[in-house]
Short mmCIF file of C-alpha atoms in Angstrom, two decimals:
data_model
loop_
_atom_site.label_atom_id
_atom_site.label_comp_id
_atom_site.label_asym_id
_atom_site.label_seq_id
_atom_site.Cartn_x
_atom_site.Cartn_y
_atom_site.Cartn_z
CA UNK A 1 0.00 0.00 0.00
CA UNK A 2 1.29 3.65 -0.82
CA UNK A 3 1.07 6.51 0.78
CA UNK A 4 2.53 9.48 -1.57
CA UNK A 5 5.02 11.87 0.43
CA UNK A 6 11.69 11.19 -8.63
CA UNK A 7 15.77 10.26 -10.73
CA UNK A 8 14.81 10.15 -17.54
CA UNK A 9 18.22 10.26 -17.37
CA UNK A 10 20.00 6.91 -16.70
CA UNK A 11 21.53 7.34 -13.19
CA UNK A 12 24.79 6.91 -12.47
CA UNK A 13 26.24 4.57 -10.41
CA UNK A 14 26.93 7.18 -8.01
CA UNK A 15 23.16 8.44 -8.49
CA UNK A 16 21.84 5.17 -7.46
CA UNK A 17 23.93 5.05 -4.54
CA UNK A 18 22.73 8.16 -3.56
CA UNK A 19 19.31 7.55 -4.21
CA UNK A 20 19.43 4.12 -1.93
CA UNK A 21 21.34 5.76 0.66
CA UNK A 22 18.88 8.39 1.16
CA UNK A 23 15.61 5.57 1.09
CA UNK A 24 17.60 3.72 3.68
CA UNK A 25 17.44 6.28 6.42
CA UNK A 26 13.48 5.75 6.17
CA UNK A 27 13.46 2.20 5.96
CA UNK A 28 12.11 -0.24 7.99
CA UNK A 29 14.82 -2.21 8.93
CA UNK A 30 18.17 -1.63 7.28
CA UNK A 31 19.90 2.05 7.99
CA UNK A 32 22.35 1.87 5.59
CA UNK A 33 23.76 0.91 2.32
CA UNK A 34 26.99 -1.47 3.28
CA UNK A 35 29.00 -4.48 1.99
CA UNK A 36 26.38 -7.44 2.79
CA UNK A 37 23.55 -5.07 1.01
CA UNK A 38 25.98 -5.49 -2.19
CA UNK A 39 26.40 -9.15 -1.85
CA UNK A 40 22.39 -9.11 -2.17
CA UNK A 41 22.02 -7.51 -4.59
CA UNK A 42 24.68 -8.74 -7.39
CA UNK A 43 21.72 -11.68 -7.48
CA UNK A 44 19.01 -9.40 -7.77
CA UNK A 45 20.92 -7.78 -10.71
CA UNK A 46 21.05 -11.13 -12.41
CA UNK A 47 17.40 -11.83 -12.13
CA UNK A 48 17.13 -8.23 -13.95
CA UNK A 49 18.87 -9.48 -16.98
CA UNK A 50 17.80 -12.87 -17.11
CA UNK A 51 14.65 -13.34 -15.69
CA UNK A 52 13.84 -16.56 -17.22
CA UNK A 53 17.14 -17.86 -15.72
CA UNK A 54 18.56 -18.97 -19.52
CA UNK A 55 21.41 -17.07 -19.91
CA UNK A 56 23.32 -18.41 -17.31
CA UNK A 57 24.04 -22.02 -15.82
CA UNK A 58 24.09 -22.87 -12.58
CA UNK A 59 27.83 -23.12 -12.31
CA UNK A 60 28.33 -19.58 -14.10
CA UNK A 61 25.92 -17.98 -11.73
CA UNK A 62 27.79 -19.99 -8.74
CA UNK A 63 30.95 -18.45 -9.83
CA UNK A 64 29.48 -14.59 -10.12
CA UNK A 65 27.80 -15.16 -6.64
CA UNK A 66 31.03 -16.21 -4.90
CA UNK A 67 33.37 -13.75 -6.80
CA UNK A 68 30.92 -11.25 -5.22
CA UNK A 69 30.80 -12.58 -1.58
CA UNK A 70 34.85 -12.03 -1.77
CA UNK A 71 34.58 -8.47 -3.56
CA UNK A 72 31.54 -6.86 -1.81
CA UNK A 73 33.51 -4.32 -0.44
CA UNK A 74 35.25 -3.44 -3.45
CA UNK A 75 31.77 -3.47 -5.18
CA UNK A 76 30.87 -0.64 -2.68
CA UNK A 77 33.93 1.36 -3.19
CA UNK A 78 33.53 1.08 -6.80
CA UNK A 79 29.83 2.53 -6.73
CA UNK A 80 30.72 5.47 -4.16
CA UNK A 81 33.73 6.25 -6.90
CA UNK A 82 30.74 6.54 -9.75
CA UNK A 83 32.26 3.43 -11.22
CA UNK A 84 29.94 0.68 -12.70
CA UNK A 85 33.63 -2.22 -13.22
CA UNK A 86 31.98 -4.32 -11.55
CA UNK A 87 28.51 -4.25 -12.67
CA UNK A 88 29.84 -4.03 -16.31
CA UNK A 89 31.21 -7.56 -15.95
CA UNK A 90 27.81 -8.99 -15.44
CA UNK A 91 26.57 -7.31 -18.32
CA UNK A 92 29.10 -8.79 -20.58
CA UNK A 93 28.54 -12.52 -18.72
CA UNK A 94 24.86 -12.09 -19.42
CA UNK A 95 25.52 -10.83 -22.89
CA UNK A 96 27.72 -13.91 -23.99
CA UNK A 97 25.14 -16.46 -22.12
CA UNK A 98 22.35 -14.43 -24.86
CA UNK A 99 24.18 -15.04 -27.75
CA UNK A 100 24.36 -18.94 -26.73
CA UNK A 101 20.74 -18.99 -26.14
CA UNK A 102 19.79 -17.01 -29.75
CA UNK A 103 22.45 -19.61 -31.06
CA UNK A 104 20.73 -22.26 -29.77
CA UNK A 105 17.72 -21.36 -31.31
CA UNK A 106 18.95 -20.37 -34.70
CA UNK A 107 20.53 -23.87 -35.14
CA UNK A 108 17.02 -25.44 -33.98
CA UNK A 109 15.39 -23.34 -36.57
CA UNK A 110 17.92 -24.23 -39.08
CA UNK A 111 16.15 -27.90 -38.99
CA UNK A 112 12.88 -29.59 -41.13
CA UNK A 113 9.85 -29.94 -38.87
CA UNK A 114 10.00 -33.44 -38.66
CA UNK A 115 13.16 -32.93 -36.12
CA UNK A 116 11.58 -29.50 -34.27
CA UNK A 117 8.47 -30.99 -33.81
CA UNK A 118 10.38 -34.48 -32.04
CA UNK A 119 10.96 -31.88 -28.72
CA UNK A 120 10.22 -33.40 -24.79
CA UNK A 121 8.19 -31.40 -22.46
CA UNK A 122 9.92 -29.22 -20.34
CA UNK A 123 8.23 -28.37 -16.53
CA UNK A 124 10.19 -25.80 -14.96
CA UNK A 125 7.99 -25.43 -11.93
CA UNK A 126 6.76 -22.28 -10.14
CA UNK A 127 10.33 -21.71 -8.80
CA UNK A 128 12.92 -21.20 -12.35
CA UNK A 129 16.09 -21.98 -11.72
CA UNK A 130 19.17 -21.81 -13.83
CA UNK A 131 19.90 -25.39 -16.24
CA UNK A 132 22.61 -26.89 -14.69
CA UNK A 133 24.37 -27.92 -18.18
CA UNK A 134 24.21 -26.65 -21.95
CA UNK A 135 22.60 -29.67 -23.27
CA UNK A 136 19.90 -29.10 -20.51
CA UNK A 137 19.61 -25.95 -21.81
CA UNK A 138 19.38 -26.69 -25.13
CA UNK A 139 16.70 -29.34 -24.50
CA UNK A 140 14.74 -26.60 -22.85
CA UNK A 141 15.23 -24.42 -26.12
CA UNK A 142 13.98 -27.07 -28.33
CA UNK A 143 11.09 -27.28 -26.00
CA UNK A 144 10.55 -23.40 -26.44
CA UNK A 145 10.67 -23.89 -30.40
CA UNK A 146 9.16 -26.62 -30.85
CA UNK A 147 6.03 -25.25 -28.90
CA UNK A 148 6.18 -22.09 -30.75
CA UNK A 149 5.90 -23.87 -34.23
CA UNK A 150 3.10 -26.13 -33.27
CA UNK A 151 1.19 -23.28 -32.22
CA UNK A 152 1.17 -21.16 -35.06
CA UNK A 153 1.08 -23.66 -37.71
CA UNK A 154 -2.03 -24.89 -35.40
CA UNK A 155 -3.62 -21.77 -35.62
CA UNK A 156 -6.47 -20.28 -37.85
CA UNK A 157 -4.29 -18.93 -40.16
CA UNK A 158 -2.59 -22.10 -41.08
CA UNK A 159 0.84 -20.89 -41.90
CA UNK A 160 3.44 -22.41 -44.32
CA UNK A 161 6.80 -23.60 -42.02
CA UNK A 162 8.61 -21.81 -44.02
CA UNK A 163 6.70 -18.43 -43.00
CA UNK A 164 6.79 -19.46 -39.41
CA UNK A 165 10.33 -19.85 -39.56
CA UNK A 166 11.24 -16.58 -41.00
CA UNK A 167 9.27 -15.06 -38.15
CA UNK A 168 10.55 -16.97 -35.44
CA UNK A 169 14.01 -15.45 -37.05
CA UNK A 170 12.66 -12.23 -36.90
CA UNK A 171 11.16 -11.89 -33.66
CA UNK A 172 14.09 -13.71 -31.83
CA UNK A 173 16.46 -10.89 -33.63
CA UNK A 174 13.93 -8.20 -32.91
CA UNK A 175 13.81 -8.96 -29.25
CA UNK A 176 17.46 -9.28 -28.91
CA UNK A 177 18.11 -5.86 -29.80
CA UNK A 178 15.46 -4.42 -27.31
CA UNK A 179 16.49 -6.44 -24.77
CA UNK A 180 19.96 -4.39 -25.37
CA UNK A 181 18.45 -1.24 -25.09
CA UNK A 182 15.44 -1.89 -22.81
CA UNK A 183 16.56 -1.02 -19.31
CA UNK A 184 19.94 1.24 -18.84
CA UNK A 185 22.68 -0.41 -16.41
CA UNK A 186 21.75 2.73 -13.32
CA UNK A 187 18.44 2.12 -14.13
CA UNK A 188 19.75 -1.99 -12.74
CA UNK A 189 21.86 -1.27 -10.36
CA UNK A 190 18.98 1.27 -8.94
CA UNK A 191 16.21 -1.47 -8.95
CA UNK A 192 18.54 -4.04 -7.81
CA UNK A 193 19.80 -1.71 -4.78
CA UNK A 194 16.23 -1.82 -3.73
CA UNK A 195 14.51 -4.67 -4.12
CA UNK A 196 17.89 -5.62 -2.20
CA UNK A 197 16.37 -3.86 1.01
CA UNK A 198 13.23 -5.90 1.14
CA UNK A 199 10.40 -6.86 -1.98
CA UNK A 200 8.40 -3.92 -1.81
CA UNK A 201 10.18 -1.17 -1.82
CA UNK A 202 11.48 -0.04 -5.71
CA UNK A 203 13.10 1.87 -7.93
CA UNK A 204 11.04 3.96 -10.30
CA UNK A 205 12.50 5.45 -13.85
CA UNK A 206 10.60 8.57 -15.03
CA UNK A 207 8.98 6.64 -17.61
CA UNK A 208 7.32 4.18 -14.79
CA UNK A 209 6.57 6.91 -12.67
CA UNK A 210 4.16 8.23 -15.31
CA UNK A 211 2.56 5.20 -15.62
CA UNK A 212 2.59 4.63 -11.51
CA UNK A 213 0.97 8.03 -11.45
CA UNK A 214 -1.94 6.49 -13.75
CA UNK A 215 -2.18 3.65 -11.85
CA UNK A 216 -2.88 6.04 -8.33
CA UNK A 217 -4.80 8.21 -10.05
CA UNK A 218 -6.99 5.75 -12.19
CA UNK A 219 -7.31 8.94 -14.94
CA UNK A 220 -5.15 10.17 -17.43
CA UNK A 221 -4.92 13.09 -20.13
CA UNK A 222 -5.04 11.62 -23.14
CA UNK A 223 -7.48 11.31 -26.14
CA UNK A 224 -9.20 8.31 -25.36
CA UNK A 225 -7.47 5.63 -27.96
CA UNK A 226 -6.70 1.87 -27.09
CA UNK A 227 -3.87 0.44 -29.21
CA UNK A 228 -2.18 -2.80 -30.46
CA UNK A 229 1.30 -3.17 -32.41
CA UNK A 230 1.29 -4.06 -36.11
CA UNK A 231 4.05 -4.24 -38.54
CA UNK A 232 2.80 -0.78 -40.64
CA UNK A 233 1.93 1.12 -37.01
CA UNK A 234 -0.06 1.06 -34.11
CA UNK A 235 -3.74 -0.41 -34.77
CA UNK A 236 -6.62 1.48 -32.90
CA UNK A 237 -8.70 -1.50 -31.13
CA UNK A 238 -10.86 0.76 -29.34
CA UNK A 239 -12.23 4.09 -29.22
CA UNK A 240 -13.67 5.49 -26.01
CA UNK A 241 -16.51 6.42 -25.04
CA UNK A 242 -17.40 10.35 -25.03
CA UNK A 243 -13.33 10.51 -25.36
CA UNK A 244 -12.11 13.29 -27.45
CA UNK A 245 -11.33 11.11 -30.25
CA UNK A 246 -14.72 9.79 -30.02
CA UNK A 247 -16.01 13.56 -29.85
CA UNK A 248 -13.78 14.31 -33.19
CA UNK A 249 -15.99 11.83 -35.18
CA UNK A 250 -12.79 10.68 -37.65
CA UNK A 251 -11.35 8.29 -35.95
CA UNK A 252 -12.82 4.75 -36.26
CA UNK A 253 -11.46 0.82 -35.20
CA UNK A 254 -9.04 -0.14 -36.88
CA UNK A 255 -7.42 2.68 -38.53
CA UNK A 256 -3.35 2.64 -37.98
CA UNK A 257 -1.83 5.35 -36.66
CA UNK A 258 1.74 6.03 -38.37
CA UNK A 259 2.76 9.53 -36.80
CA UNK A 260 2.15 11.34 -34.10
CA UNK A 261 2.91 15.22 -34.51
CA UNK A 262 4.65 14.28 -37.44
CA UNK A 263 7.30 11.71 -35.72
CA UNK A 264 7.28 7.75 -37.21
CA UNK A 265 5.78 5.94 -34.92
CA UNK A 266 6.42 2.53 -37.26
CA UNK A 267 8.14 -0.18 -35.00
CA UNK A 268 7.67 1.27 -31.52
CA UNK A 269 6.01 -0.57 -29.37
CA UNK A 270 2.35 0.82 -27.83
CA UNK A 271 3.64 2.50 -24.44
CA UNK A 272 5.61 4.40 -26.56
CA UNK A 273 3.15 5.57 -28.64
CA UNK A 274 0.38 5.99 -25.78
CA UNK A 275 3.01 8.09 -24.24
CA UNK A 276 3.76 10.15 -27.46
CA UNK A 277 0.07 10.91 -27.32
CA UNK A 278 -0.63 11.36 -23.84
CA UNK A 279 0.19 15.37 -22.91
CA UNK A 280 -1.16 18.06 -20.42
CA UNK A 281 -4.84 18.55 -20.31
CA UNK A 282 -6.29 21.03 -22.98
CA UNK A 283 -3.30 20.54 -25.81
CA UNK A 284 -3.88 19.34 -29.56
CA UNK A 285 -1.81 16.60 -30.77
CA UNK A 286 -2.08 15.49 -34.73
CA UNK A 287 -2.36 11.96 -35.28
CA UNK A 288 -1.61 10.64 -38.92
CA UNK A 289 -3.63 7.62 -39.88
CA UNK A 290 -4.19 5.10 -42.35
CA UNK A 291 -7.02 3.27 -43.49
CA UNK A 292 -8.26 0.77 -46.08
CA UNK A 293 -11.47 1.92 -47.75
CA UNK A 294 -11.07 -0.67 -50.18
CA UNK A 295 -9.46 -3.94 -51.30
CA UNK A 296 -5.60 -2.78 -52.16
CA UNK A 297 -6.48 1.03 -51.10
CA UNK A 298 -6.21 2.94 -48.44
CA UNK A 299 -6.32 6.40 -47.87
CA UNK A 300 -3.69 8.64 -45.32
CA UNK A 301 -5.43 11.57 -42.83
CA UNK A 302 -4.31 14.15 -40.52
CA UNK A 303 -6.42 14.45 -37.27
CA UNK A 304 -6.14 17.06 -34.29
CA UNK A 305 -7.47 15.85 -30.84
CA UNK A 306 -7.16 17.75 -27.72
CA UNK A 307 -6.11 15.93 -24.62
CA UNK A 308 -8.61 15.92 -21.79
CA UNK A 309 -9.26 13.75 -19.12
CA UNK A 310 -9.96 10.00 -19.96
CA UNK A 311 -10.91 8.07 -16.59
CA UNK A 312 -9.78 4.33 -16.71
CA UNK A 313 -12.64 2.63 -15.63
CA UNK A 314 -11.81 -1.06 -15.06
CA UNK A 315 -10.02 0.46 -12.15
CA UNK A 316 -12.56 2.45 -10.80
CA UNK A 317 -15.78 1.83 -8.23
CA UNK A 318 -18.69 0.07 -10.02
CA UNK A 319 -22.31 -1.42 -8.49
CA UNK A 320 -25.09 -2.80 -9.21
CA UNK A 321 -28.42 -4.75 -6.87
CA UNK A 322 -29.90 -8.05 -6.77
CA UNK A 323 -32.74 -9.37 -4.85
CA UNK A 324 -32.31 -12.46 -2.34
CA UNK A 325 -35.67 -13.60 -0.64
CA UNK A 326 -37.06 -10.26 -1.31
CA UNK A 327 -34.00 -8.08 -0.02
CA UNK A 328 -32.73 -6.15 -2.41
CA UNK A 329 -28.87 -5.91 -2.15
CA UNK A 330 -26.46 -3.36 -3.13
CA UNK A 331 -22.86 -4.72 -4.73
CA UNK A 332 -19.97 -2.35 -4.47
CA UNK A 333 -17.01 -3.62 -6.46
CA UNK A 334 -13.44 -1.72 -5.38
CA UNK A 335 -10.64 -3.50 -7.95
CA UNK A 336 -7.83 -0.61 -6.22
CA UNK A 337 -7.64 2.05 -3.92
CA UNK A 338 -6.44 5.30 -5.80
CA UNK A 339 -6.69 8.87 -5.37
CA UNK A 340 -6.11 11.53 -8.33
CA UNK A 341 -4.98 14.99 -6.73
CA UNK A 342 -5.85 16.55 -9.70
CA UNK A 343 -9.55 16.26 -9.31
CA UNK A 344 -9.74 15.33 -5.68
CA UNK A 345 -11.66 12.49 -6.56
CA UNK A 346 -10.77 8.65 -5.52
CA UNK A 347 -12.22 5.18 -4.49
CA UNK A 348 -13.98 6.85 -1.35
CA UNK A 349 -15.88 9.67 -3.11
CA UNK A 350 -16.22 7.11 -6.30
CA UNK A 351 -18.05 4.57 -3.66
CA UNK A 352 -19.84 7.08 -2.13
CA UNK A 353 -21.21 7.96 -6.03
CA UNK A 354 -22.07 4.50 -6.50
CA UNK A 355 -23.90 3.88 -3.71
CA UNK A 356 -26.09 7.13 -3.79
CA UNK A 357 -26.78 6.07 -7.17
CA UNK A 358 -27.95 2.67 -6.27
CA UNK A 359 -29.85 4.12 -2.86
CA UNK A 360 -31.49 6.07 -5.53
CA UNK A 361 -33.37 3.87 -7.38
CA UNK A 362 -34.62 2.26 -4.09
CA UNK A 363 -34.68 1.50 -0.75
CA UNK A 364 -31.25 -0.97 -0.01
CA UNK A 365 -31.85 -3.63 2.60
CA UNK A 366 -28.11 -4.12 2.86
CA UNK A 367 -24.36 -3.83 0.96
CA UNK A 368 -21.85 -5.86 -0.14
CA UNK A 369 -18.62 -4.44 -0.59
CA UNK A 370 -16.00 -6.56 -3.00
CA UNK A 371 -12.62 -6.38 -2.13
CA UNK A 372 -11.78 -9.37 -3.96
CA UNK A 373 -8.66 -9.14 -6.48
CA UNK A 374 -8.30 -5.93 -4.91
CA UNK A 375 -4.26 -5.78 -4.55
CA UNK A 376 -4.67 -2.29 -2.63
CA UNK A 377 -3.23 1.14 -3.57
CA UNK A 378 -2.98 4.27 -1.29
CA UNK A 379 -3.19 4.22 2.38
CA UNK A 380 -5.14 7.47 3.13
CA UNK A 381 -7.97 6.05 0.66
CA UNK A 382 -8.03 2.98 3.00
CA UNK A 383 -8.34 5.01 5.84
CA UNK A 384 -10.89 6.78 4.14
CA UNK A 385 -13.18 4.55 3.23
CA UNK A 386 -13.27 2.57 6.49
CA UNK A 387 -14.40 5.83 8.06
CA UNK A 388 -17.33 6.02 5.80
CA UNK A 389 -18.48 2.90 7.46
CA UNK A 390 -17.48 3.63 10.99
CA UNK A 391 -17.54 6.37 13.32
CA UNK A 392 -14.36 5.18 15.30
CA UNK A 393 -11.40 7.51 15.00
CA UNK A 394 -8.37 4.75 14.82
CA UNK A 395 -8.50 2.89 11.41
CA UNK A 396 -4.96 1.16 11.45
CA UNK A 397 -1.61 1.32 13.57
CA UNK A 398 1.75 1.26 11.86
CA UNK A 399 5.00 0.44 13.55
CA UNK A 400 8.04 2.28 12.16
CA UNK A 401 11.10 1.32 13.98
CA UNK A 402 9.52 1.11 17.35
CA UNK A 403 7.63 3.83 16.86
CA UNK A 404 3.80 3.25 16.83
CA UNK A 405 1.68 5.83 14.34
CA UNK A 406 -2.50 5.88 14.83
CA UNK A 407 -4.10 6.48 11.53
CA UNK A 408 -7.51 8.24 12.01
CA UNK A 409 -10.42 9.00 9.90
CA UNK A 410 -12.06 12.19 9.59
CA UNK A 411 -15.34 12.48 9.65
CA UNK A 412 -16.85 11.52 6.66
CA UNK A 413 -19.31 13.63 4.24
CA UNK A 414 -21.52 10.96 4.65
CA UNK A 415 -22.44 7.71 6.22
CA UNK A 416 -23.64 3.93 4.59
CA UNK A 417 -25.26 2.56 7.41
CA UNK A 418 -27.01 -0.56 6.42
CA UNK A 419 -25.99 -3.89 7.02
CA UNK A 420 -22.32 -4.78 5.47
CA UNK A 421 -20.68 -7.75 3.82
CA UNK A 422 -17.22 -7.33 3.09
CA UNK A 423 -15.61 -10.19 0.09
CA UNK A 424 -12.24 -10.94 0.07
CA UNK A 425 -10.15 -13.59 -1.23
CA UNK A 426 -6.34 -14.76 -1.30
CA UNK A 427 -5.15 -12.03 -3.42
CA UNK A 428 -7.18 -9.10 -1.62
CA UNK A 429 -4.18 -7.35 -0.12
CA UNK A 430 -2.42 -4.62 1.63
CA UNK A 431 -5.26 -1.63 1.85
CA UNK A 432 -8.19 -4.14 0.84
CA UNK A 433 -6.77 -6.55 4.04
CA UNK A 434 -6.75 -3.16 6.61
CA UNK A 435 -9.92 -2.08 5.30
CA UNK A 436 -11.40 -5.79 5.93
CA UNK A 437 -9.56 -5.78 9.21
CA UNK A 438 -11.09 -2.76 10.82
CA UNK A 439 -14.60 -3.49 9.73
CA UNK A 440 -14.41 -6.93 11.34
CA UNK A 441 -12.75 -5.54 14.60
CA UNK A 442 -15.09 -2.69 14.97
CA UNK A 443 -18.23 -5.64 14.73
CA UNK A 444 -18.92 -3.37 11.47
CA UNK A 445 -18.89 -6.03 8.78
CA UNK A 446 -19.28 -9.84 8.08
CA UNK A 447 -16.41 -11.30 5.97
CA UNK A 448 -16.79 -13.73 3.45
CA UNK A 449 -14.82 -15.58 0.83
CA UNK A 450 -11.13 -17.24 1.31
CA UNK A 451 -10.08 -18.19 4.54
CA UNK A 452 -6.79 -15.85 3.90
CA UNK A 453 -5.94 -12.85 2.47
CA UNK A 454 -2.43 -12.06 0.76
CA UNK A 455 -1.39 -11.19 3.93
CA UNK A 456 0.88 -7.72 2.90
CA UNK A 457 1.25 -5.90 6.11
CA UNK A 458 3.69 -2.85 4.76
CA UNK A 459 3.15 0.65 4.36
CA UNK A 460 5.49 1.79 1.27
CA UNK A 461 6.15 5.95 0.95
CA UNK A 462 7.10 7.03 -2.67
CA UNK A 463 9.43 10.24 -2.76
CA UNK A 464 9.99 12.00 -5.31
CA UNK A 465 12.24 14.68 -3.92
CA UNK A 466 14.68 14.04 -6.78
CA UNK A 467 12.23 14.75 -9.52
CA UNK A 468 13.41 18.23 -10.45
CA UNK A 469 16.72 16.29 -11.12
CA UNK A 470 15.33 13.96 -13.82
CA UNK A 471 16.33 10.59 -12.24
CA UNK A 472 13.28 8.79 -11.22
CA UNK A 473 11.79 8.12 -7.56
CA UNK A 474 11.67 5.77 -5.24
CA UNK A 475 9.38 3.78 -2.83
CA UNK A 476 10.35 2.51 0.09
CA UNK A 477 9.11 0.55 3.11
CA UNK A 478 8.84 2.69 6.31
#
């Protein structure tokens, strides 16, 4: 759960140090950035690079991990001196155990579908681990393109294997030189630094704190387009409801957009392109598109939008009622808490909406409120909403270092007073579980639904004190 209290350059390795070694002071329980912390996180900094653990074998990511127990301190020294020796290494390990794995595949490819399609099943289990030997490895691979080609020349379209190869080729190529310019090595040694400290704090690059800032918020300024990559552009799947590109009337499913203010957009991928278009509230943007009118013709048009506010509403408060044994029952679904300071609005005053509008319509002989698949979001929202359902002060305690800190909730605009049901299930979590939790200990609420919760007790602050510097921002457990 956040409570809100930011580093596009790529950070140095200095920067990142800095960065952590502020967060620290605030954390829960480390207090500062030392030798062990860098033995932690040389691991973490793998996992980065090679999530799917194929890049390197067990023994090669043996030898990294025990080089680094016996040069953590130099690893330290190296980062205070804005030096990234160390770090650099692991790139170039990572790098070599890449090639092997697109070599792998290319010499897989390279073979008649008789002898791709002759692969064994490979179950890595929930935990992935690294192959402990290259013909392991290259089993797994065989597994990975073998699966690939059944599927495709399984599919509707019916493929050639000649066509499937090519894009196999393509896509394995394609991927290999984002993954080479995807994430910057600060940007790593940032992330790594803190996930180091404990799972829920982070490291946020400008770009993610944009989209973070959406997820809070639940609205953003944009024009009200949902997108999908192609090979000529960016395909419009969807066009919003009373959005302004909805408004503009030219603008239909799918047309491709090719430029945006008069910049290519061919080959980027869709957060690119959603962030190309996305801009401060009020301000045009000109969107080049193409469509086909006809059979082997398509025509090429300029439109101008302006950016307003587009809510995103599968994240937002919904309800509806249903009658049992002549009852009639109001259901408030809550998928995350979030708060937009921009409007003031948020999950509390969004509930508060629904309900009225369901108490509208008729007398309600009792709520449900749906917390299920609710993974949380910001604290004060929590506290909040609880207090729209209690008149108790004291919604949740949080210990900070020994310190204990009473969150209260203010008295609330307005009251929902009938009887409560509050549904959770195993992946309800951090805000959803406190919410839950002080219904139930206040006698407010019957709970119903899994016998657990996901059971994240943290409070995480994001900072963004380092905004003005362009390097990012942080979260961190307190």
């Amino acid at each position: 759960m956040m409570s809100v209290s930011s580093y596009a350059k790529d950070p140095s390795c200095l920067d990142a140090f800095v960065i952590a070694n502020t967060a620290v002071r605030d954390h829960i329980q480390s207090t500062e950035i030392d030798a062990d912390l860098m033995e932690r996180t040389v691991p973490v900094y793998l996992d980065i690079l090679d999530p799917l653990k194929i890049y390197l074998l067990e023994g090669e990511r043996g030898k990294i991990e025990q080089e680094t127990k016996e040069k953590k301190g130099e690893i330290l020294t190296q980062i205070k001196e804005n030096t990234c020796e160390y770090f650099s290494s692991l790139d170039k390990a990572v790098e070599k155990g890449k090639d092997r794995w697109i070599k792998l595949n290319e010499e897989l490819m390279a073979q008649s579908q008789k002898e791709i399609a002759n692969f064994k099943n490979v179950d890595r289990g929930e935990k992935v681990e690294p192959f402990k030997t290259e013909e392991e490895l290259k089993t797994y691979a065989h597994y990975v393109v073998g699966k690939y080609v059944q599927a495709e020349l399984e599919s509707k379209k019916k493929p050639a294997f000649k066509k499937v190869v090519e894009e196999f080729k393509k896509t394995l190529k394609e991927s290999s030189k984002e993954d080479k310019k995807d994430e910057r090595r600060g940007d790593r040694v940032a992330k790594s630094l803190f996930l180091s400290l404990d799972p829920h704090s982070g490291y946020m690059t400008q770009e993610e704190i944009e989209d973070f800032e959406i997820a809070i918020s639940a609205n953003f300024y944009g024009v009200g387009l949902q997108l999908k990559e192609t090979d000529i552009g960016v395909e419009i799947v969807k066009v919003m409801k009373n959005s302004p590109a909805e408004k503009e009337g030219s603008i239909k499913k799918g047309d491709v957009i090719t430029k945006v203010d008069g910049k290519s957009v061919l080959k980027k991928k869709v957060n690119e392109v959603a962030k190309m278009i996305r801009g401060k509230q009020k301000t045009p943007v000109k969107v080049t598109i193409v469509r086909e009118e006809k059979p082997k013709k398509t025509v090429s048009k300029e439109v101008v939008l302006v950016r307003d506010l587009i809510p995103i509403e599968e994240t937002k408060a919904k309800g509806k009622t249903f009658e049992i044994n002549g009852k009639r029952v109001g259901l408030i679904n809550l998928p995350s808490f979030y708060f937009d300071p921009k409007t003031q609005e948020g999950a509390t005053s969004d509930v508060l909406k629904v309900y009225n509008e369901l108490k509208s319509k008729g007398k309600l002989d009792a709520i449900i409120l749906d917390l299920r698949y609710d993974g949380g979001g910001i604290l004060d929202e929590a506290v909040k909403l609880t207090g729209i359902f209690i008149k108790e002060p004291v919604v949740v305690q949080i210990k900070s270092r020994g310190e204990v800190r009473k969150l209260k909730a203010a008295v609330a605009p307005q009251y929902i007073e009938e009887p409560l049901i509050v549904a959770i299930n195993k992946y309800s979590a951090s805000a959803s579980e406190i919410v839950a939790g002080a219904l139930k200990d206040y006698g407010r609420a019957v709970i119903v639904g899994d016998s657990v919760t996901y059971g994240k007790g943290t409070v995480q602050t994001v900072n963004v004190q380092f905004k003005s510097m362009d390097l990012g921002a942080f979260k961190i457990t307190s």
